[in-house]
Short mmCIF file of C-alpha atoms in Angstrom, two decimals:
data_model
loop_
_atom_site.label_atom_id
_atom_site.label_comp_id
_atom_site.label_asym_id
_atom_site.label_seq_id
_atom_site.Cartn_x
_atom_site.Cartn_y
_atom_site.Cartn_z
CA MET A 3 -26.44 11.21 15.84
CA THR A 4 -23.15 10.10 14.57
CA LYS A 5 -19.70 11.36 14.43
CA THR A 6 -17.16 10.34 11.88
CA ALA A 7 -13.65 11.57 11.38
CA LEU A 8 -10.88 10.01 8.79
CA ILE A 9 -7.80 8.08 9.48
CA LEU A 10 -5.09 8.64 7.15
CA ILE A 11 -2.53 5.40 8.79
CA ASP A 12 1.15 5.90 7.59
CA ILE A 13 1.24 7.70 3.55
CA GLN A 14 4.41 8.33 4.09
CA ASN A 15 7.11 8.47 1.53
CA ASP A 16 9.27 5.51 2.35
CA TYR A 17 6.68 3.28 1.42
CA PHE A 18 6.09 5.37 -2.44
CA SER A 19 8.86 4.05 -6.09
CA ASN A 20 12.01 5.20 -4.70
CA GLY A 21 11.30 4.82 -1.06
CA ALA A 22 12.84 2.38 0.99
CA PHE A 23 10.20 0.36 1.97
CA GLU A 24 7.69 0.37 -1.51
CA LEU A 25 3.92 -1.01 -1.12
CA HIS A 26 2.41 -2.61 -4.06
CA GLU A 27 -0.35 0.12 -5.63
CA MET A 28 0.58 2.92 -3.39
CA GLU A 29 0.28 5.78 -5.40
CA GLN A 30 -3.11 4.62 -6.65
CA ALA A 31 -4.13 4.06 -2.31
CA ALA A 32 -2.82 7.47 -2.44
CA GLN A 33 -4.62 9.12 -4.66
CA ASN A 34 -7.96 7.41 -3.38
CA ALA A 35 -6.89 8.43 0.27
CA LYS A 36 -6.54 12.08 -1.36
CA MET A 37 -10.21 12.09 -2.79
CA LEU A 38 -11.36 10.56 0.58
CA LEU A 39 -9.35 13.30 2.56
CA GLU A 40 -10.70 16.24 -0.25
CA ASN A 41 -13.92 14.78 0.56
CA PHE A 42 -13.86 15.04 4.41
CA ARG A 43 -12.24 18.79 4.01
CA GLN A 44 -15.27 19.57 1.73
CA ALA A 45 -17.21 17.94 4.41
CA GLY A 46 -15.20 20.48 7.34
CA SER A 47 -15.18 17.20 9.01
CA PRO A 48 -12.35 16.22 11.71
CA ILE A 49 -9.27 14.65 10.18
CA PHE A 50 -6.61 12.37 12.08
CA HIS A 51 -2.92 11.64 10.28
CA ILE A 52 -1.20 9.21 11.73
CA ARG A 53 2.48 9.03 11.63
CA HIS A 54 5.17 6.18 11.49
CA GLU A 55 8.80 6.94 12.55
CA SER A 56 10.46 3.89 14.08
CA LEU A 57 12.89 3.37 16.74
CA ALA A 58 14.06 0.07 16.37
CA GLU A 59 17.97 0.03 16.57
CA ASN A 60 17.90 -2.14 13.23
CA ALA A 61 15.21 -0.11 11.70
CA SER A 62 15.00 0.84 7.10
CA PHE A 63 12.70 2.68 7.22
CA PHE A 64 10.56 5.70 8.75
CA LEU A 65 13.72 6.63 10.35
CA PRO A 66 13.04 9.79 12.42
CA ASP A 67 14.37 13.42 10.81
CA THR A 68 14.06 11.64 7.58
CA ASP A 69 11.99 12.98 4.00
CA GLY A 70 10.96 8.80 3.90
CA ALA A 71 9.20 9.52 7.86
CA GLN A 72 7.38 12.61 6.56
CA ILE A 73 3.68 12.33 4.72
CA HIS A 74 3.87 11.95 1.39
CA ALA A 75 2.48 15.50 -0.59
CA SER A 76 -0.92 14.36 -1.86
CA VAL A 77 -2.14 13.60 1.57
CA ALA A 78 -0.18 16.71 3.44
CA PRO A 79 -1.75 17.93 6.34
CA GLN A 80 -3.50 21.30 6.45
CA ALA A 81 -3.73 23.57 9.23
CA GLY A 82 -6.25 22.85 11.58
CA GLU A 83 -5.93 18.47 11.13
CA THR A 84 -4.44 16.84 13.59
CA VAL A 85 -0.85 14.25 12.72
CA ILE A 86 -0.48 11.89 15.85
CA LEU A 87 3.09 10.23 15.73
CA LYS A 88 3.02 6.62 16.81
CA HIS A 89 6.15 3.51 16.78
CA ARG A 90 4.12 1.19 16.93
CA PRO A 91 1.74 -0.75 14.09
CA ASN A 92 -1.56 0.65 16.50
CA SER A 93 -2.28 4.10 16.30
CA PHE A 94 -3.94 3.94 19.69
CA PHE A 95 -1.00 2.75 21.31
CA GLU A 96 0.75 5.54 23.88
CA THR A 97 -0.60 8.39 21.43
CA THR A 98 -3.35 10.73 21.61
CA LEU A 99 -5.31 9.13 19.27
CA LEU A 100 -8.29 7.96 21.45
CA GLU A 101 -8.03 11.27 23.74
CA ASN A 102 -8.83 12.90 20.59
CA LEU A 103 -11.44 11.25 19.23
CA LYS A 104 -12.95 11.02 22.48
CA ALA A 105 -12.80 15.17 22.52
CA GLN A 106 -14.77 15.34 19.76
CA ASN A 107 -17.12 12.92 20.73
CA ILE A 108 -16.38 10.46 17.40
CA ASP A 109 -18.00 7.28 16.97
CA SER A 110 -17.30 5.87 13.84
CA LEU A 111 -13.93 6.17 11.97
CA ILE A 112 -13.13 5.68 7.89
CA VAL A 113 -10.19 4.18 8.22
CA CYS A 114 -7.18 3.92 5.10
CA GLY A 115 -3.29 3.73 4.54
CA ALA A 116 -1.03 1.50 5.16
CA MET A 117 0.05 -1.42 5.66
CA SER A 118 -3.05 -3.52 5.00
CA GLN A 119 -1.42 -6.09 6.60
CA MET A 120 0.02 -4.49 9.26
CA CYS A 121 -1.10 -0.90 10.85
CA VAL A 122 -4.67 -0.65 8.74
CA GLU A 123 -4.82 -4.14 10.60
CA ALA A 124 -4.29 -3.08 13.93
CA THR A 125 -5.72 -0.09 14.03
CA THR A 126 -8.83 -0.95 12.77
CA ARG A 127 -9.23 -3.98 15.68
CA ALA A 128 -7.98 -1.40 18.24
CA ALA A 129 -10.43 0.76 17.16
CA VAL A 130 -13.46 -1.52 17.70
CA ASP A 131 -12.13 -2.45 20.94
CA PHE A 132 -12.67 0.84 22.26
CA GLY A 133 -15.94 1.00 20.43
CA PHE A 134 -15.83 2.36 17.66
CA THR A 135 -17.81 1.47 14.38
CA VAL A 136 -15.26 1.33 11.64
CA THR A 137 -15.17 1.11 7.29
CA VAL A 138 -11.72 0.19 5.76
CA ILE A 139 -12.07 1.87 2.52
CA GLU A 140 -9.61 -1.05 0.98
CA ASP A 141 -8.51 0.75 -2.28
CA ALA A 142 -7.25 3.72 -0.24
CA CYS A 143 -4.83 0.60 1.82
CA ALA A 144 -1.56 -0.85 0.24
CA ALA A 145 0.13 -4.39 1.30
CA ARG A 146 3.61 -5.23 0.31
CA ALA A 147 4.21 -9.44 -0.08
CA LEU A 148 5.00 -11.39 3.07
CA THR A 149 6.63 -14.88 3.18
CA PHE A 150 5.58 -18.07 5.44
CA LYS A 151 6.89 -20.88 5.63
CA GLU A 152 9.00 -20.20 2.55
CA GLU A 153 6.45 -19.16 0.55
CA THR A 154 5.45 -16.01 -0.67
CA VAL A 155 2.00 -14.52 -0.89
CA PRO A 156 1.85 -11.64 -3.63
CA ALA A 157 0.72 -8.27 -2.28
CA PRO A 158 -2.79 -8.49 -3.66
CA GLN A 159 -3.10 -11.88 -1.87
CA VAL A 160 -1.98 -10.59 1.33
CA HIS A 161 -3.95 -7.69 1.11
CA ALA A 162 -7.15 -9.28 -0.10
CA SER A 163 -6.84 -11.74 3.44
CA PHE A 164 -6.61 -8.97 5.62
CA MET A 165 -10.01 -6.89 4.51
CA ALA A 166 -11.00 -10.03 4.12
CA ALA A 167 -10.86 -10.51 7.61
CA LEU A 168 -11.71 -7.48 9.15
CA GLY A 169 -14.63 -7.41 7.13
CA MET A 170 -15.60 -10.79 8.99
CA SER A 171 -16.33 -8.91 12.18
CA TYR A 172 -14.79 -5.76 13.33
CA ALA A 173 -15.62 -3.01 10.11
CA ARG A 174 -17.60 -2.67 6.43
CA ILE A 175 -15.37 -3.00 4.08
CA LEU A 176 -16.33 -0.22 0.76
CA SER A 177 -14.48 1.07 -2.36
CA THR A 178 -14.04 4.73 -2.64
CA GLU A 179 -15.71 5.27 -5.01
CA ASP A 180 -18.95 2.59 -3.13
CA PHE A 181 -17.97 5.37 0.09
CA LEU A 182 -17.91 8.36 -1.16
CA SER A 183 -21.05 7.95 -3.85
CA ALA A 184 -22.92 6.98 -0.42
#
């Protein structure tokens, strides 16, 4: 029997408007993540909040001991929900995430959060490498525009590119509505 956990990655204050590193449509992504979170809470299913703190000397956001590094109120952890602190994009790297998932016999992950092109992508690929079945809830993720060879790639295209790549062989890509209605 499949046991599924929800992984909420880096839904933190710095990614919202007035934050130090605002993402495109982060508020909408967080509202969708909140619906997923409420669904998992009602079902009594495992929930893991991932929180990033940057330790790099030149870091400009997610700085330790700042409000910007705190999990956003819309998806704030409740008692009994695991919060895992990370310092790299991959939520498994030098954290207890893998041990926590194995201890609860979890084999399937529902992933959402930020950024689509960084921590969501790195965590999804690592999860599959560790043998998990992964579903990414695309409209509960947010991205930011990138620049490559002096060309700016708008955030919606960045997001779509990474969801398309993950959907090729790493994860099932669904909307919040499709996941909740299944």
